[in-house]
Short mmCIF file of C-alpha atoms and ligand atoms in Angstrom, two decimals:
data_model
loop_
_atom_site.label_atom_id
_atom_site.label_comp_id
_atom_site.label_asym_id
_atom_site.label_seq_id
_atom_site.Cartn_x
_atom_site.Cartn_y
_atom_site.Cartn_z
CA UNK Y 151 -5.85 -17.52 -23.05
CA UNK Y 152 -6.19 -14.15 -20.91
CA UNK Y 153 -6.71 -10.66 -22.11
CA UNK Y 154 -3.39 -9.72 -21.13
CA UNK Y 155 -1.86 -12.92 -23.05
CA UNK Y 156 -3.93 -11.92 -25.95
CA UNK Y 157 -2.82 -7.84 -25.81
CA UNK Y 158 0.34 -7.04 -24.02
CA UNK Y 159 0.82 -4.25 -25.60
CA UNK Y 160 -2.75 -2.91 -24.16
CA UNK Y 161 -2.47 -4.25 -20.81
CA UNK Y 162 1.75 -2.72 -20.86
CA UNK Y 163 0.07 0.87 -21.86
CA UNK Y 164 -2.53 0.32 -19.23
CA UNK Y 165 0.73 -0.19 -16.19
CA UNK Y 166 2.13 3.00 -18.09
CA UNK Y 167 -1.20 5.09 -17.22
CA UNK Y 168 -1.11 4.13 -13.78
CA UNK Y 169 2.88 4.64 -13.50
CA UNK Y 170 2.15 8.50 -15.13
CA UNK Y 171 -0.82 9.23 -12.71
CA UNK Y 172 1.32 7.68 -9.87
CA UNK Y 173 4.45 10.25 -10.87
CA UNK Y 174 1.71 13.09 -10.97
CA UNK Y 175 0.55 12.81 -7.95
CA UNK Y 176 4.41 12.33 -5.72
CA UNK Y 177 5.28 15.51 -7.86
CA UNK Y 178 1.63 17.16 -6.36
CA UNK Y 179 3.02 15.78 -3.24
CA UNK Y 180 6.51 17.64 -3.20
CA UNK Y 181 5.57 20.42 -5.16
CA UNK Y 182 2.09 21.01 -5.13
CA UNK Y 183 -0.28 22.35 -8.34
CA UNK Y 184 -3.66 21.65 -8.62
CA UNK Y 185 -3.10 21.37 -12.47
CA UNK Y 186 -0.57 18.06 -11.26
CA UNK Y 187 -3.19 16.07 -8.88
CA UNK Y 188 -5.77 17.24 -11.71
CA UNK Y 189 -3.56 15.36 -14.24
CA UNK Y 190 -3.09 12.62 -12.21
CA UNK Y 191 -7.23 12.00 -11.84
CA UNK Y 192 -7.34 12.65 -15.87
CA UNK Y 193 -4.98 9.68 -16.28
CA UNK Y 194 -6.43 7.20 -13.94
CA UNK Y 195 -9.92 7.88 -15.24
CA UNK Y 196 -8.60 6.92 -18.96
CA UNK Y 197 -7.16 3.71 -17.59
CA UNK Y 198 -10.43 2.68 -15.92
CA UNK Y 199 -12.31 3.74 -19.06
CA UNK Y 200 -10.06 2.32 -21.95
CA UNK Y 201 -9.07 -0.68 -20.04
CA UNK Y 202 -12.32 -1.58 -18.51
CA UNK Y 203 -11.94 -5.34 -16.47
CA UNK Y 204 -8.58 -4.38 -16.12
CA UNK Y 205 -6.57 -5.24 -12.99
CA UNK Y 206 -5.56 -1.74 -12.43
CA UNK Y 207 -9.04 -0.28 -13.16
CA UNK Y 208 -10.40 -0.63 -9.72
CA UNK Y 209 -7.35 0.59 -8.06
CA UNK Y 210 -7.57 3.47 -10.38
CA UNK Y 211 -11.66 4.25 -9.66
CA UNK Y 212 -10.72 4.17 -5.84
CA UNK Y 213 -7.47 6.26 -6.23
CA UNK Y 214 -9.19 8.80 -8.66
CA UNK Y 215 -11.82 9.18 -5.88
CA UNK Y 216 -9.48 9.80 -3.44
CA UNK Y 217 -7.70 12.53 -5.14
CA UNK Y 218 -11.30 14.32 -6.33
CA UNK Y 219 -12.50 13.49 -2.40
CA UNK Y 220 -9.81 14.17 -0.27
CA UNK Y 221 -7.61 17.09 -2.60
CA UNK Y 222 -9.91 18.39 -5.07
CA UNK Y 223 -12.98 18.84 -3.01
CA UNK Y 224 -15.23 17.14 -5.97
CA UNK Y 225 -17.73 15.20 -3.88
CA UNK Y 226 -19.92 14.29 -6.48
CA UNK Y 227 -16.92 13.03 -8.99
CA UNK Y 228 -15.26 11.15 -6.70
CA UNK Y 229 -18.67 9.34 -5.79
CA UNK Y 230 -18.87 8.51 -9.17
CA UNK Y 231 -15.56 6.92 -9.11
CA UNK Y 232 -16.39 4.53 -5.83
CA UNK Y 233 -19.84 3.41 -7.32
CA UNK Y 234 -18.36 2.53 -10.61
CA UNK Y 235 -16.02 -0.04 -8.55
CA UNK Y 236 -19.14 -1.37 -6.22
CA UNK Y 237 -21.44 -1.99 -9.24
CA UNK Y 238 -18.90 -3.21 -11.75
CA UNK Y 239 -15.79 -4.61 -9.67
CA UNK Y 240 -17.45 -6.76 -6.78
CA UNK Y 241 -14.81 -9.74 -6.87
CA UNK Y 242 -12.07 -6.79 -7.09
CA UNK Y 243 -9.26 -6.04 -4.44
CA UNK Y 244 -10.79 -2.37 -4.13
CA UNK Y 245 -14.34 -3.61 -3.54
CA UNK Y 246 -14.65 -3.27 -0.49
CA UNK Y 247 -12.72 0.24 0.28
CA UNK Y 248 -14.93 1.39 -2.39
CA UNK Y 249 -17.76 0.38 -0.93
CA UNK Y 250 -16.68 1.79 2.50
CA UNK Y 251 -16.21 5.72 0.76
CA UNK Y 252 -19.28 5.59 -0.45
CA UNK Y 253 -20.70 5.02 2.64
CA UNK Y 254 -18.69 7.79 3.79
CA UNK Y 255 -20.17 9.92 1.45
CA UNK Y 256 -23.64 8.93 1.48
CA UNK Y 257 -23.63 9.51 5.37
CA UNK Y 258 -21.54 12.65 5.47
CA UNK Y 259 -18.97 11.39 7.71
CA UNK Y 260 -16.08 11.67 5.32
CA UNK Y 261 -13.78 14.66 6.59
CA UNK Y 262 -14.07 17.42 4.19
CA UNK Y 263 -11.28 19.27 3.34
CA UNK Y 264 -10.57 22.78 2.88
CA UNK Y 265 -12.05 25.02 0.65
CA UNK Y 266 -8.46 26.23 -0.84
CA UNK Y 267 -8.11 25.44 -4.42
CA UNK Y 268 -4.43 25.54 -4.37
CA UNK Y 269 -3.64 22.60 -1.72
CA UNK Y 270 -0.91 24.30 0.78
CA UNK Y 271 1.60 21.51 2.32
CA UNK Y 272 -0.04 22.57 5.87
CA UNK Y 273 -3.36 22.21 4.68
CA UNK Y 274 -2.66 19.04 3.23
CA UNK Y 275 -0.82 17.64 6.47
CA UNK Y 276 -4.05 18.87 8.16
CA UNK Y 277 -6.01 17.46 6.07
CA UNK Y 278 -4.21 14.09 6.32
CA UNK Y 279 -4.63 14.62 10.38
CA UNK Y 280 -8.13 14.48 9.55
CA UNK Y 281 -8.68 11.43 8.08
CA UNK Y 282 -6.00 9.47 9.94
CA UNK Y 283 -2.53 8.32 9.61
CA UNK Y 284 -0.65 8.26 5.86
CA UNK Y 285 0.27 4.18 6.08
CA UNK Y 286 2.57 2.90 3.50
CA UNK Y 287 2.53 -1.16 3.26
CA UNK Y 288 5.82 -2.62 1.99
CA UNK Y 289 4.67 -6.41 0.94
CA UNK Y 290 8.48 -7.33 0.56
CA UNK Y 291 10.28 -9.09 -2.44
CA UNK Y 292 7.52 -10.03 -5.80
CA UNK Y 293 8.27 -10.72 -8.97
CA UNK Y 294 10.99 -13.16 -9.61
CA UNK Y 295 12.23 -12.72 -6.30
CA UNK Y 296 10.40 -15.32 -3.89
CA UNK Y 297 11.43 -14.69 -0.88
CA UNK Y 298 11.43 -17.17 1.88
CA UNK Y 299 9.78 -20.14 0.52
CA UNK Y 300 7.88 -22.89 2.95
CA UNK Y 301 7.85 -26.83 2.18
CA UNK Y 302 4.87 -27.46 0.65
CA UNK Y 303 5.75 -24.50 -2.22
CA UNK Y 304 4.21 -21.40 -0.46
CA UNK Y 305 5.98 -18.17 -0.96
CA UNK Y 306 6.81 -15.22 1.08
CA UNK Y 307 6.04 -12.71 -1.94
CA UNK Y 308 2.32 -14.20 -1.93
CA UNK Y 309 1.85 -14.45 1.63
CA UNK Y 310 2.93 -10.85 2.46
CA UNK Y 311 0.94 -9.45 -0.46
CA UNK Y 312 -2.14 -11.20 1.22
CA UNK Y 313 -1.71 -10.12 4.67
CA UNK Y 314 -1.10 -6.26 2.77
CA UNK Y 315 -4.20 -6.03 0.62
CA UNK Y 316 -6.46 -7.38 4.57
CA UNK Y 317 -4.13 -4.63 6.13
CA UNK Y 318 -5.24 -1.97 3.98
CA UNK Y 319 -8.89 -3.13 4.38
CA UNK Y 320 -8.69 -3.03 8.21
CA UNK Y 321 -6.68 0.28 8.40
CA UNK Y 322 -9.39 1.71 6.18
CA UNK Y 323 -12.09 0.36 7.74
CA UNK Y 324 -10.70 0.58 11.32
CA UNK Y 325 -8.90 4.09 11.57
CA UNK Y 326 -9.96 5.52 8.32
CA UNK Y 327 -6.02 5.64 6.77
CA UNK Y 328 -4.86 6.93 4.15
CA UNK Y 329 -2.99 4.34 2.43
CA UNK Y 330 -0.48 3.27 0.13
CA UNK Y 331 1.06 -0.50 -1.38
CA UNK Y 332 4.69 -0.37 -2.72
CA UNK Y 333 2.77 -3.01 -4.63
CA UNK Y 334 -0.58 -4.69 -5.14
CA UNK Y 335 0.18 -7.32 -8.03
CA UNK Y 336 3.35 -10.16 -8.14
CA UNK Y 337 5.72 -7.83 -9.40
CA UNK Y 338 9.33 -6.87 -8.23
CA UNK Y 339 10.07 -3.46 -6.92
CA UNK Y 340 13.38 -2.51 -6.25
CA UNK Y 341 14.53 -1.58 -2.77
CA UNK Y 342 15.28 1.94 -3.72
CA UNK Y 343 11.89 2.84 -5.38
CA UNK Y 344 10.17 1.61 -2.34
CA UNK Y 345 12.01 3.83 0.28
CA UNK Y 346 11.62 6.52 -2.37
CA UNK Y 347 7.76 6.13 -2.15
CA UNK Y 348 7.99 6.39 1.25
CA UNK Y 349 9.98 9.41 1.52
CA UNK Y 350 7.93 11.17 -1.29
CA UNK Y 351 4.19 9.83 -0.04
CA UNK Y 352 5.60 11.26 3.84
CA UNK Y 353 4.27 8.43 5.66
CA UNK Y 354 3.44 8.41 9.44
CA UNK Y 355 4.24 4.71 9.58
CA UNK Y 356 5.98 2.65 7.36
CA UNK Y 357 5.29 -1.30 7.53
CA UNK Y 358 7.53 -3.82 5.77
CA UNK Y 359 5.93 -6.99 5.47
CA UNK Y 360 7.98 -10.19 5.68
CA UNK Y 361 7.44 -13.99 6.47
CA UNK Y 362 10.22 -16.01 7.97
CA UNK Y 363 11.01 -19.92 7.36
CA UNK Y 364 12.74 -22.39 9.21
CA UNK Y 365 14.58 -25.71 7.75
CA UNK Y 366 12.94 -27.43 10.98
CA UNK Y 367 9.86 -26.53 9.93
CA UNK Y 368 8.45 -27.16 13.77
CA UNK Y 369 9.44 -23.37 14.73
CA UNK Y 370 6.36 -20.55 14.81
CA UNK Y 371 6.24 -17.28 16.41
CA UNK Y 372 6.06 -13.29 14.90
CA UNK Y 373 9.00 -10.99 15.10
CA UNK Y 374 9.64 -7.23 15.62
CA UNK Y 375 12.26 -5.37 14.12
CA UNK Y 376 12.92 -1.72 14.80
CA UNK Y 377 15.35 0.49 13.28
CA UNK Y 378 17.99 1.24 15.78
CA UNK Y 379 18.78 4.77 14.97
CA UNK Y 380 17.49 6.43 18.03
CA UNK Y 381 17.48 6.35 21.73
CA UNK Y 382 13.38 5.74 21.97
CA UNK Y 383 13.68 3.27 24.44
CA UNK Y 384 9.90 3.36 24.21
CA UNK Y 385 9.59 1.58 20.88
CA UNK Y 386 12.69 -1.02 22.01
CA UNK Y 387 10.73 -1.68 24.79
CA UNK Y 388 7.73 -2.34 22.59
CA UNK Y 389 9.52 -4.03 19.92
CA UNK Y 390 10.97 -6.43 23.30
CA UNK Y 391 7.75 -7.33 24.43
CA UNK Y 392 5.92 -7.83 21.31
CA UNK Y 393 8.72 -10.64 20.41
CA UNK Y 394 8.06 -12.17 23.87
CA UNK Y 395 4.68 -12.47 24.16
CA UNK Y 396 4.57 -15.03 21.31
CA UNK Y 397 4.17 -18.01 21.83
CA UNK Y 398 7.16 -19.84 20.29
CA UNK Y 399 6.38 -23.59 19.50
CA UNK Y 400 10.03 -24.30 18.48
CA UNK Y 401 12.97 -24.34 20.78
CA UNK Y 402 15.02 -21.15 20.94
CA UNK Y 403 17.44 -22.54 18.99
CA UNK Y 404 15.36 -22.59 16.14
CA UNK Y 405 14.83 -18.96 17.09
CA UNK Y 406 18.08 -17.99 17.58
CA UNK Y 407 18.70 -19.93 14.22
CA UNK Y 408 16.13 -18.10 12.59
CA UNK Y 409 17.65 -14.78 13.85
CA UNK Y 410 21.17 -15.28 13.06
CA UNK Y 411 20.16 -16.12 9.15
CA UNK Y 412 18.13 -13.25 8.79
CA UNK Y 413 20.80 -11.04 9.85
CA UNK Y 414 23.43 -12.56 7.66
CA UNK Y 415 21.31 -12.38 4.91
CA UNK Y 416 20.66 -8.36 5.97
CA UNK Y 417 24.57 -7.90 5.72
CA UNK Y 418 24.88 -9.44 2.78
CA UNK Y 419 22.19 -7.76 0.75
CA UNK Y 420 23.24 -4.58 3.22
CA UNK Y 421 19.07 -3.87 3.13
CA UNK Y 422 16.04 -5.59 4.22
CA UNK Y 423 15.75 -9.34 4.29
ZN1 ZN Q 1158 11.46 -11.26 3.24
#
């Protein structure tokens, strides 16, 4: 029997924490208030330290280091925060960006930001210019919804979560992004709170992750969607020729197959498949 089997009721006020420190912070984000994104730190430093082993607790560290690093200009605390998750979380999800803002830190290549207490919308835009792009990651469906699922039993929820949490790691790693998961754990998130996040965290790029199946099973390939809104004939064309340079092992049918459900199934849910 697990922890969380054994104490819901802990592990349920543990979500709450994070939810609370998550709300403080997209209310810092609107609104600003160094009091808010000082709240928000407060909160996920309780989680980590009355729910230690917790799943949330290395998210939390790294998050709480972020805010103290990147908006509170607390060097020192937010160190704190990513060595607690590289000496006490090393099979954890967070590991490794933890381990990657220390570095930053130890080597002085983390971009500083500015000396302002009171964190002005342009200053934090600049600041976010800084360090790279603001990424959001949609892993689509969770929970009890499944998603596509394959024939041997694999699900799209899983498989999209996976391919999120290496995402993060390389955009981290790679291009030193800020980012964001609509989730990180099997749960379901309603289509509305995950545009909401996206308006409210002001994302530079928005990715929705979703896996595809085919009744044939023989068909592979990756497809592009782009939200046809605008007359950027630069992204269409982009969008065109990432979709053709796969290499598709089916025939086009299955393709065209594949296609024509997906967009049903858009219509009918009148949102993302
Ligand atoms: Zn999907």
């Amino acid at each position: 029997m697990s922890f969380a089997d054994k104490h819901p009721r802990l592990i349920e006020a543990a979500f709450a924490l994070h939810d609370a420190a998550v709300l403080y912070e997209l209310l810092y984000r609107r609104f600003g208030g160094r009091d808010r994104i000082e709240g928000s730190a407060r909160l996920l430093e309780r989680l980590a330290r009355d729910y230690p082993g917790h799943k949330l607790a290395d998210d939390a560290l790294v998050r709480r280091g972020d805010l103290l690093l990147y908006e509170l200009n607390d060097v020192a605390g937010a160190r704190k925060s990513y060595l607690e998750v590289v000496e006490a979380y090393r099979n954890a999800d967070m590991y490794e960006v933890a381990r990657v803002r220390l570095r930053s830190i130890d080597e002085g290549t983390y971009q500083k930001t500015s000396k302002s207490s009171e964190s002005s919308k342009s200053l934090e835009k600049q600041a976010h210019v800084d360090q790279g792009p603001l990424v959001l990651i949609d892993p689509g469906h969770g929970g009890d919804d499944f998603g596509a699922q394959g024939k041997g039993g694999l699900l799209e929820k899983d498989v999209v979560l996976d391919i999120a949490l290496r995402l993060e790691k390389l955009l981290v790693e790679k291009l030193n992004a800020v980012v964001r998961l609509t989730r990180r754990k099997d749960v379901f998130v309603p289509l509305a709170e995950r545009t909401n996040l996206a308006n409210d965290f002001e994302a530079d790029v928005f990715i929705s992750l979703h896996t595809n199946a085919s009744p044939k099973g023989k068909v592979a390939g990756l497809e592009t969607y782009f939200l046809d809104n605008t007359n950027d004939k630069a992204s269409r064309k982009l969008a065109e020729r990432e979709n053709r340079s796969m290499r598709f092992e089916g025939s086009q049918s299955d393709l065209q197959f594949m296609l024509s459900d997906l967009i049903q199934n858009a219509k009918l849910e009148d949102s993302i498949v």
